[in-house]
Amino acid sequence: MTAVAQAPAPVKPADPERSPAARRRRRVPYLLLFPGLAWLLIFFVAPMIYQASTSVQTGSLEKGFKVTWHFATYTDALTEYYPHFLRSVLYAGSATALCLLIGYPLAYTIAFRAGRWRNVLLVLVIAPFFTSFLIRTLAWKTILSDGGPVVSGLDTLGLLDLTSSIGLTEGHRVLATPLAVVCGLTYNFLPFMILPLYTSLERIDPRLHEASGDLYAKPLTTFRKVTFPLSMPGVVAGTLLTFIPATGDYINAELLGTTNQKMVGNVIQSQFLRVLDYPTAAALSFILMAVILVMVTLYIRKAGTEELV
Amino acid sequence: MESFETLSPPVRAAMERSLTSGRAALTRRSLVGACGAALGLGAISACGIPAATSTNSGSTEDRSDKEKVLHFSNWPLYIDVDDKDENLRPSLRAFSKQTGIKVDYTEDISDNDAFFGKIKPQLAAGQDTGRDLMVLTDWMASRLIRLGWVQKLDPANMPHAFTNLDQRFRNPAWDPGRAYSYPWAGIQTVIAYNEKATKGKKITSISQMLSESSLKGRVTMLTEMRDTVGLTLLDMGVDPAKVTEDQYDAAIARIQKSVDSKHIRKFTGNEYGQELASGDIAACVAWGGDLIQLQADSPHIKYVVPDAGYMTSTDNLLVPAKAKHKKNAERLIDHYYRPDVAAELAAYVNYVSPVRGAREELLKLDKEAANNPLILPDAAMAAKAHEFRALTAEEEKRFEQKFSKLIGA
């Protein structure tokens, strides 16, 4: 190989494509792609095929499962568990909207107004990741506990009556209600919203704001016509990074919710581990993937952004 | 393209174009795509999960005599630890000292179903799990025995265990004569309540727990199907040891009613302790050993053994198939069946000791613990104990399906 490589290239100047050096150069991209492709093949394609197969199998643990192309599993799973799908989309959607509402002003401040505090604020955004996801979610149980200061505060303000009248909370408690689950999701996925927003806002040239002001645009108009459109890639990336994992999440519903707040992730977990009905679990996972794929495609078409940070 | 020679050049060109670049064109991309799809479909139909039941006895060459080690998996906080150093486990250390067997003790079981999911791939493939001894609740032990995934124990290596096992643990329906399993500890499922949260009211039965309007939204039950449904069945006057599917459905319907009316807050694993202590949970179905530990910190937590009876189950020591140190495992089981060791363990973990003679030893060690019926049930309490029936594989799946739906997923 080395001998060939060292062969003087100018011998056949007429056909540079055929020279060993060129051939080797052409092989380089494939070699560089190999780890990534192998990774995709082993950890994405193979499990997908295995799961697709599982979803059309029938059988039991004792007798084994065989492929029988039993597509009824899909319709059965959907008719049985459609409330869980609706709930997942609803909770994840609310959490994403809340994340955007909370995250945008924060990212804006860090990008344009923080000055020398910028790095400190960014570290503070990421700081919760230094503790485990599970511990952070368990901490919410203490924060939202029935007799705790948060709940009694909300109760004195009369806010709990308001939220329970629209079904967000239950009586005089927050824990084990939809509100708690949405709060948990919002909290846990907030950094995934803030960071892409921050990167796209930070790239905006401040002179554009000045130019907009010079053209007699009010600050609100500047935001509406200049800043927000330019931050769209961040908004799209942030909402996707929040919405997709939040839809499949089951920890928040498990720890902060109750029987009536279970999401589709909980169903998949329980079908897989407790009931040992692998086909239903696999079918549910595929339906969830399809639902997310369709929603994300529609969303990206609507939001119409080419560039995803 | 010879057959098209007769066609006029423009028509021929159009034909060739449609074959090479039109919508019907057989391009490299579509060919690769089609091959990919065919391969995918082939792969899908080639997959399958083989029958899990193992036909051979699961035994393998026992290296116990050559290798003085033992890999032991257990639940967290389920063994005695030294007051000063929590990595020191006195009863295990005594075992190592006597036998020269080094015990590699891991607390990696926190849920029967999750642990089953973890060891299933190896056991189904007939491989060693790397564990020689594990502790699982009886319904899971029953499933493993049914699947042929555990090894038969040799009583000759366990003289203490064979003689000291308490009579009432000797013949469970799923393992008559204890051929495969020995209890590590017994579990008692009773009703617990926080006296402060109920404003001094005693909660004495499941009926009361599910109907008392002042408890609305502050009642929890366990995610262990046999404990929750078992207590409800007893309350309805049905013996869980003989439950029929109709009776089971009736019990589920009854709990469902309380779920729908939002009377039941949720279903929990053993994480109910914190909320029971804080009063977020006013009354719940709880495990005896947890209650003793909780009462030490929160004296306002009380428990009641319902007049209708309570549920008992056991956590059992099992040697997984293909484990390499079965004899070492048997020697460890035997060690924990010596009354003095059993008393030491019971005094620390506060769960029921299955060992005959542990009472006398415990009286010497810790008088209070010895008189606590949650650790050593007295005759009156033992008379109310009930067990859930061993289920067949099909029944188990249907029962779990219904229960899963009840608890929301």
PDB file of N, CA, C and O in Angstrom, chain A residues 81-135:
ATOM      1  N   TYR A  81     -55.606   3.032  23.878  1.00  0.00           N
ATOM      2  CA  TYR A  81     -54.770   4.017  24.564  1.00  0.00           C
ATOM      3  C   TYR A  81     -54.771   5.394  23.920  1.00  0.00           C
ATOM      4  O   TYR A  81     -53.885   6.187  24.201  1.00  0.00           O
ATOM      5  N   TYR A  82     -55.785   5.714  23.071  1.00  0.00           N
ATOM      6  CA  TYR A  82     -55.738   7.035  22.449  1.00  0.00           C
ATOM      7  C   TYR A  82     -55.803   8.184  23.464  1.00  0.00           C
ATOM      8  O   TYR A  82     -55.203   9.231  23.243  1.00  0.00           O
ATOM      9  N   PRO A  83     -56.503   7.987  24.634  1.00  0.00           N
ATOM     10  CA  PRO A  83     -56.482   9.109  25.597  1.00  0.00           C
ATOM     11  C   PRO A  83     -55.060   9.434  26.049  1.00  0.00           C
ATOM     12  O   PRO A  83     -54.727  10.594  26.263  1.00  0.00           O
ATOM     13  N   HIS A  84     -54.227   8.388  26.175  1.00  0.00           N
ATOM     14  CA  HIS A  84     -52.860   8.627  26.622  1.00  0.00           C
ATOM     15  C   HIS A  84     -52.073   9.404  25.573  1.00  0.00           C
ATOM     16  O   HIS A  84     -51.252  10.243  25.909  1.00  0.00           O
ATOM     17  N   PHE A  85     -52.344   9.117  24.282  1.00  0.00           N
ATOM     18  CA  PHE A  85     -51.669   9.864  23.219  1.00  0.00           C
ATOM     19  C   PHE A  85     -52.085  11.332  23.273  1.00  0.00           C
ATOM     20  O   PHE A  85     -51.246  12.231  23.221  1.00  0.00           O
ATOM     21  N   LEU A  86     -53.402  11.553  23.388  1.00  0.00           N
ATOM     22  CA  LEU A  86     -53.905  12.925  23.437  1.00  0.00           C
ATOM     23  C   LEU A  86     -53.272  13.673  24.603  1.00  0.00           C
ATOM     24  O   LEU A  86     -52.800  14.800  24.475  1.00  0.00           O
ATOM     25  N   ARG A  87     -53.250  12.988  25.757  1.00  0.00           N
ATOM     26  CA  ARG A  87     -52.694  13.595  26.950  1.00  0.00           C
ATOM     27  C   ARG A  87     -51.218  13.940  26.746  1.00  0.00           C
ATOM     28  O   ARG A  87     -50.781  15.035  27.085  1.00  0.00           O
ATOM     29  N   SER A  88     -50.462  12.997  26.160  1.00  0.00           N
ATOM     30  CA  SER A  88     -49.037  13.242  25.934  1.00  0.00           C
ATOM     31  C   SER A  88     -48.840  14.492  25.091  1.00  0.00           C
ATOM     32  O   SER A  88     -48.024  15.355  25.416  1.00  0.00           O
ATOM     33  N   VAL A  89     -49.604  14.574  23.987  1.00  0.00           N
ATOM     34  CA  VAL A  89     -49.448  15.714  23.080  1.00  0.00           C
ATOM     35  C   VAL A  89     -49.859  16.996  23.788  1.00  0.00           C
ATOM     36  O   VAL A  89     -49.189  18.030  23.699  1.00  0.00           O
ATOM     37  N   LEU A  90     -50.947  16.913  24.551  1.00  0.00           N
ATOM     38  CA  LEU A  90     -51.446  18.097  25.252  1.00  0.00           C
ATOM     39  C   LEU A  90     -50.441  18.593  26.293  1.00  0.00           C
ATOM     40  O   LEU A  90     -50.087  19.784  26.329  1.00  0.00           O
ATOM     41  N   TYR A  91     -49.972  17.673  27.134  1.00  0.00           N
ATOM     42  CA  TYR A  91     -49.036  18.072  28.188  1.00  0.00           C
ATOM     43  C   TYR A  91     -47.734  18.583  27.583  1.00  0.00           C
ATOM     44  O   TYR A  91     -47.203  19.612  28.006  1.00  0.00           O
ATOM     45  N   ALA A  92     -47.198  17.834  26.597  1.00  0.00           N
ATOM     46  CA  ALA A  92     -45.926  18.244  26.005  1.00  0.00           C
ATOM     47  C   ALA A  92     -46.101  19.581  25.290  1.00  0.00           C
ATOM     48  O   ALA A  92     -45.229  20.449  25.360  1.00  0.00           O
ATOM     49  N   GLY A  93     -47.252  19.757  24.627  1.00  0.00           N
ATOM     50  CA  GLY A  93     -47.510  21.026  23.944  1.00  0.00           C
ATOM     51  C   GLY A  93     -47.576  22.182  24.924  1.00  0.00           C
ATOM     52  O   GLY A  93     -46.946  23.227  24.719  1.00  0.00           O
ATOM     53  N   SER A  94     -48.308  21.990  26.043  1.00  0.00           N
ATOM     54  CA  SER A  94     -48.403  23.063  27.040  1.00  0.00           C
ATOM     55  C   SER A  94     -47.028  23.370  27.613  1.00  0.00           C
ATOM     56  O   SER A  94     -46.664  24.548  27.783  1.00  0.00           O
ATOM     57  N   ALA A  95     -46.271  22.303  27.911  1.00  0.00           N
ATOM     58  CA  ALA A  95     -44.946  22.517  28.492  1.00  0.00           C
ATOM     59  C   ALA A  95     -44.062  23.286  27.508  1.00  0.00           C
ATOM     60  O   ALA A  95     -43.324  24.188  27.902  1.00  0.00           O
ATOM     61  N   THR A  96     -44.159  22.937  26.211  1.00  0.00           N
ATOM     62  CA  THR A  96     -43.347  23.622  25.206  1.00  0.00           C
ATOM     63  C   THR A  96     -43.729  25.101  25.130  1.00  0.00           C
ATOM     64  O   THR A  96     -42.863  25.979  25.089  1.00  0.00           O
ATOM     65  N   ALA A  97     -45.043  25.379  25.136  1.00  0.00           N
ATOM     66  CA  ALA A  97     -45.492  26.775  25.079  1.00  0.00           C
ATOM     67  C   ALA A  97     -44.982  27.537  26.299  1.00  0.00           C
ATOM     68  O   ALA A  97     -44.468  28.660  26.183  1.00  0.00           O
ATOM     69  N   LEU A  98     -45.100  26.906  27.481  1.00  0.00           N
ATOM     70  CA  LEU A  98     -44.617  27.562  28.705  1.00  0.00           C
ATOM     71  C   LEU A  98     -43.114  27.807  28.640  1.00  0.00           C
ATOM     72  O   LEU A  98     -42.629  28.872  29.027  1.00  0.00           O
ATOM     73  N   CYS A  99     -42.390  26.805  28.138  1.00  0.00           N
ATOM     74  CA  CYS A  99     -40.935  26.931  28.019  1.00  0.00           C
ATOM     75  C   CYS A  99     -40.596  28.125  27.134  1.00  0.00           C
ATOM     76  O   CYS A  99     -39.685  28.894  27.431  1.00  0.00           O
ATOM     77  N   LEU A 100     -41.347  28.272  26.046  1.00  0.00           N
ATOM     78  CA  LEU A 100     -41.078  29.380  25.115  1.00  0.00           C
ATOM     79  C   LEU A 100     -41.357  30.704  25.806  1.00  0.00           C
ATOM     80  O   LEU A 100     -40.570  31.652  25.727  1.00  0.00           O
ATOM     81  N   LEU A 101     -42.481  30.763  26.520  1.00  0.00           N
ATOM     82  CA  LEU A 101     -42.853  32.009  27.199  1.00  0.00           C
ATOM     83  C   LEU A 101     -41.843  32.392  28.276  1.00  0.00           C
ATOM     84  O   LEU A 101     -41.530  33.562  28.468  1.00  0.00           O
ATOM     85  N   ILE A 102     -41.353  31.374  29.000  1.00  0.00           N
ATOM     86  CA  ILE A 102     -40.381  31.662  30.059  1.00  0.00           C
ATOM     87  C   ILE A 102     -38.992  31.835  29.461  1.00  0.00           C
ATOM     88  O   ILE A 102     -38.228  32.712  29.862  1.00  0.00           O
ATOM     89  N   GLY A 103     -38.673  31.000  28.470  1.00  0.00           N
ATOM     90  CA  GLY A 103     -37.314  30.938  27.956  1.00  0.00           C
ATOM     91  C   GLY A 103     -36.939  32.107  27.069  1.00  0.00           C
ATOM     92  O   GLY A 103     -35.793  32.570  27.107  1.00  0.00           O
ATOM     93  N   TYR A 104     -37.902  32.606  26.272  1.00  0.00           N
ATOM     94  CA  TYR A 104     -37.553  33.667  25.331  1.00  0.00           C
ATOM     95  C   TYR A 104     -37.050  34.928  26.028  1.00  0.00           C
ATOM     96  O   TYR A 104     -35.953  35.405  25.721  1.00  0.00           O
ATOM     97  N   PRO A 105     -37.818  35.480  26.980  1.00  0.00           N
ATOM     98  CA  PRO A 105     -37.314  36.693  27.654  1.00  0.00           C
ATOM     99  C   PRO A 105     -35.961  36.463  28.313  1.00  0.00           C
ATOM    100  O   PRO A 105     -35.080  37.324  28.262  1.00  0.00           O
ATOM    101  N   LEU A 106     -35.792  35.259  28.882  1.00  0.00           N
ATOM    102  CA  LEU A 106     -34.532  34.963  29.564  1.00  0.00           C
ATOM    103  C   LEU A 106     -33.384  34.922  28.561  1.00  0.00           C
ATOM    104  O   LEU A 106     -32.336  35.565  28.761  1.00  0.00           O
ATOM    105  N   ALA A 107     -33.588  34.203  27.436  1.00  0.00           N
ATOM    106  CA  ALA A 107     -32.541  34.109  26.418  1.00  0.00           C
ATOM    107  C   ALA A 107     -32.250  35.496  25.854  1.00  0.00           C
ATOM    108  O   ALA A 107     -31.085  35.848  25.611  1.00  0.00           O
ATOM    109  N   TYR A 108     -33.294  36.301  25.678  1.00  0.00           N
ATOM    110  CA  TYR A 108     -33.138  37.656  25.146  1.00  0.00           C
ATOM    111  C   TYR A 108     -32.277  38.488  26.089  1.00  0.00           C
ATOM    112  O   TYR A 108     -31.332  39.151  25.682  1.00  0.00           O
ATOM    113  N   THR A 109     -32.602  38.407  27.365  1.00  0.00           N
ATOM    114  CA  THR A 109     -31.825  39.165  28.353  1.00  0.00           C
ATOM    115  C   THR A 109     -30.368  38.731  28.355  1.00  0.00           C
ATOM    116  O   THR A 109     -29.470  39.567  28.356  1.00  0.00           O
ATOM    117  N   ILE A 110     -30.162  37.394  28.352  1.00  0.00           N
ATOM    118  CA  ILE A 110     -28.773  36.917  28.389  1.00  0.00           C
ATOM    119  C   ILE A 110     -28.030  37.384  27.141  1.00  0.00           C
ATOM    120  O   ILE A 110     -26.889  37.827  27.205  1.00  0.00           O
ATOM    121  N   ALA A 111     -28.687  37.341  25.983  1.00  0.00           N
ATOM    122  CA  ALA A 111     -28.008  37.658  24.729  1.00  0.00           C
ATOM    123  C   ALA A 111     -27.718  39.155  24.604  1.00  0.00           C
ATOM    124  O   ALA A 111     -26.662  39.547  24.114  1.00  0.00           O
ATOM    125  N   PHE A 112     -28.658  40.021  25.023  1.00  0.00           N
ATOM    126  CA  PHE A 112     -28.492  41.450  24.739  1.00  0.00           C
ATOM    127  C   PHE A 112     -28.238  42.324  25.954  1.00  0.00           C
ATOM    128  O   PHE A 112     -27.652  43.380  25.847  1.00  0.00           O
ATOM    129  N   ARG A 113     -28.728  41.924  27.119  1.00  0.00           N
ATOM    130  CA  ARG A 113     -28.689  42.839  28.247  1.00  0.00           C
ATOM    131  C   ARG A 113     -27.781  42.415  29.383  1.00  0.00           C
ATOM    132  O   ARG A 113     -27.613  43.159  30.343  1.00  0.00           O
ATOM    133  N   ALA A 114     -27.258  41.172  29.332  1.00  0.00           N
ATOM    134  CA  ALA A 114     -26.609  40.654  30.533  1.00  0.00           C
ATOM    135  C   ALA A 114     -25.230  41.251  30.783  1.00  0.00           C
ATOM    136  O   ALA A 114     -24.761  41.252  31.909  1.00  0.00           O
ATOM    137  N   GLY A 115     -24.580  41.731  29.722  1.00  0.00           N
ATOM    138  CA  GLY A 115     -23.252  42.313  29.904  1.00  0.00           C
ATOM    139  C   GLY A 115     -22.289  41.301  30.472  1.00  0.00           C
ATOM    140  O   GLY A 115     -22.196  40.175  29.985  1.00  0.00           O
ATOM    141  N   ARG A 116     -21.621  41.685  31.532  1.00  0.00           N
ATOM    142  CA  ARG A 116     -20.614  40.765  32.064  1.00  0.00           C
ATOM    143  C   ARG A 116     -21.224  39.605  32.839  1.00  0.00           C
ATOM    144  O   ARG A 116     -20.535  38.692  33.251  1.00  0.00           O
ATOM    145  N   TRP A 117     -22.523  39.648  33.074  1.00  0.00           N
ATOM    146  CA  TRP A 117     -23.181  38.539  33.777  1.00  0.00           C
ATOM    147  C   TRP A 117     -23.551  37.393  32.839  1.00  0.00           C
ATOM    148  O   TRP A 117     -24.053  36.371  33.268  1.00  0.00           O
ATOM    149  N   ARG A 118     -23.329  37.599  31.552  1.00  0.00           N
ATOM    150  CA  ARG A 118     -23.766  36.628  30.562  1.00  0.00           C
ATOM    151  C   ARG A 118     -23.336  35.188  30.876  1.00  0.00           C
ATOM    152  O   ARG A 118     -24.160  34.277  30.928  1.00  0.00           O
ATOM    153  N   ASN A 119     -22.035  35.041  31.139  1.00  0.00           N
ATOM    154  CA  ASN A 119     -21.543  33.677  31.364  1.00  0.00           C
ATOM    155  C   ASN A 119     -22.109  33.071  32.636  1.00  0.00           C
ATOM    156  O   ASN A 119     -22.454  31.890  32.685  1.00  0.00           O
ATOM    157  N   VAL A 120     -22.215  33.905  33.655  1.00  0.00           N
ATOM    158  CA  VAL A 120     -22.771  33.414  34.921  1.00  0.00           C
ATOM    159  C   VAL A 120     -24.210  32.935  34.694  1.00  0.00           C
ATOM    160  O   VAL A 120     -24.605  31.846  35.128  1.00  0.00           O
ATOM    161  N   LEU A 121     -24.982  33.739  33.970  1.00  0.00           N
ATOM    162  CA  LEU A 121     -26.379  33.368  33.727  1.00  0.00           C
ATOM    163  C   LEU A 121     -26.470  32.077  32.912  1.00  0.00           C
ATOM    164  O   LEU A 121     -27.314  31.222  33.190  1.00  0.00           O
ATOM    165  N   LEU A 122     -25.584  31.957  31.923  1.00  0.00           N
ATOM    166  CA  LEU A 122     -25.607  30.731  31.119  1.00  0.00           C
ATOM    167  C   LEU A 122     -25.297  29.511  31.968  1.00  0.00           C
ATOM    168  O   LEU A 122     -25.935  28.460  31.833  1.00  0.00           O
ATOM    169  N   VAL A 123     -24.310  29.651  32.851  1.00  0.00           N
ATOM    170  CA  VAL A 123     -23.974  28.533  33.739  1.00  0.00           C
ATOM    171  C   VAL A 123     -25.176  28.196  34.619  1.00  0.00           C
ATOM    172  O   VAL A 123     -25.509  27.030  34.837  1.00  0.00           O
ATOM    173  N   LEU A 124     -25.885  29.239  35.080  1.00  0.00           N
ATOM    174  CA  LEU A 124     -27.049  29.002  35.939  1.00  0.00           C
ATOM    175  C   LEU A 124     -28.146  28.246  35.183  1.00  0.00           C
ATOM    176  O   LEU A 124     -28.871  27.441  35.762  1.00  0.00           O
ATOM    177  N   VAL A 125     -28.264  28.522  33.886  1.00  0.00           N
ATOM    178  CA  VAL A 125     -29.271  27.810  33.097  1.00  0.00           C
ATOM    179  C   VAL A 125     -28.934  26.327  33.038  1.00  0.00           C
ATOM    180  O   VAL A 125     -29.809  25.461  33.135  1.00  0.00           O
ATOM    181  N   ILE A 126     -27.635  26.025  32.908  1.00  0.00           N
ATOM    182  CA  ILE A 126     -27.227  24.620  32.758  1.00  0.00           C
ATOM    183  C   ILE A 126     -27.056  23.937  34.115  1.00  0.00           C
ATOM    184  O   ILE A 126     -27.114  22.714  34.205  1.00  0.00           O
ATOM    185  N   ALA A 127     -26.888  24.736  35.169  1.00  0.00           N
ATOM    186  CA  ALA A 127     -26.568  24.182  36.494  1.00  0.00           C
ATOM    187  C   ALA A 127     -27.466  23.017  36.923  1.00  0.00           C
ATOM    188  O   ALA A 127     -26.954  22.031  37.456  1.00  0.00           O
ATOM    189  N   PRO A 128     -28.803  23.076  36.701  1.00  0.00           N
ATOM    190  CA  PRO A 128     -29.632  21.957  37.165  1.00  0.00           C
ATOM    191  C   PRO A 128     -29.194  20.616  36.599  1.00  0.00           C
ATOM    192  O   PRO A 128     -29.434  19.576  37.216  1.00  0.00           O
ATOM    193  N   PHE A 129     -28.515  20.612  35.445  1.00  0.00           N
ATOM    194  CA  PHE A 129     -28.092  19.349  34.846  1.00  0.00           C
ATOM    195  C   PHE A 129     -26.993  18.668  35.640  1.00  0.00           C
ATOM    196  O   PHE A 129     -26.652  17.528  35.364  1.00  0.00           O
ATOM    197  N   PHE A 130     -26.421  19.389  36.596  1.00  0.00           N
ATOM    198  CA  PHE A 130     -25.387  18.764  37.411  1.00  0.00           C
ATOM    199  C   PHE A 130     -25.987  17.739  38.373  1.00  0.00           C
ATOM    200  O   PHE A 130     -25.296  16.892  38.892  1.00  0.00           O
ATOM    201  N   THR A 131     -27.284  17.830  38.626  1.00  0.00           N
ATOM    202  CA  THR A 131     -27.932  16.786  39.439  1.00  0.00           C
ATOM    203  C   THR A 131     -28.760  15.912  38.518  1.00  0.00           C
ATOM    204  O   THR A 131     -29.150  16.330  37.434  1.00  0.00           O
ATOM    205  N   SER A 132     -29.077  14.712  38.998  1.00  0.00           N
ATOM    206  CA  SER A 132     -29.777  13.768  38.133  1.00  0.00           C
ATOM    207  C   SER A 132     -31.227  14.214  37.916  1.00  0.00           C
ATOM    208  O   SER A 132     -31.860  14.843  38.751  1.00  0.00           O
ATOM    209  N   PHE A 133     -31.717  13.851  36.726  1.00  0.00           N
ATOM    210  CA  PHE A 133     -33.083  14.116  36.308  1.00  0.00           C
ATOM    211  C   PHE A 133     -34.091  13.647  37.358  1.00  0.00           C
ATOM    212  O   PHE A 133     -35.029  14.346  37.718  1.00  0.00           O
ATOM    213  N   LEU A 134     -33.821  12.444  37.880  1.00  0.00           N
ATOM    214  CA  LEU A 134     -34.744  11.837  38.831  1.00  0.00           C
ATOM    215  C   LEU A 134     -34.804  12.639  40.135  1.00  0.00           C
ATOM    216  O   LEU A 134     -35.879  12.915  40.662  1.00  0.00           O
ATOM    217  N   ILE A 135     -33.627  13.039  40.617  1.00  0.00           N
ATOM    218  CA  ILE A 135     -33.566  13.794  41.875  1.00  0.00           C
ATOM    219  C   ILE A 135     -34.291  15.127  41.710  1.00  0.00           C
ATOM    220  O   ILE A 135     -35.048  15.552  42.583  1.00  0.00           O
TER     221      ILE A 135
END
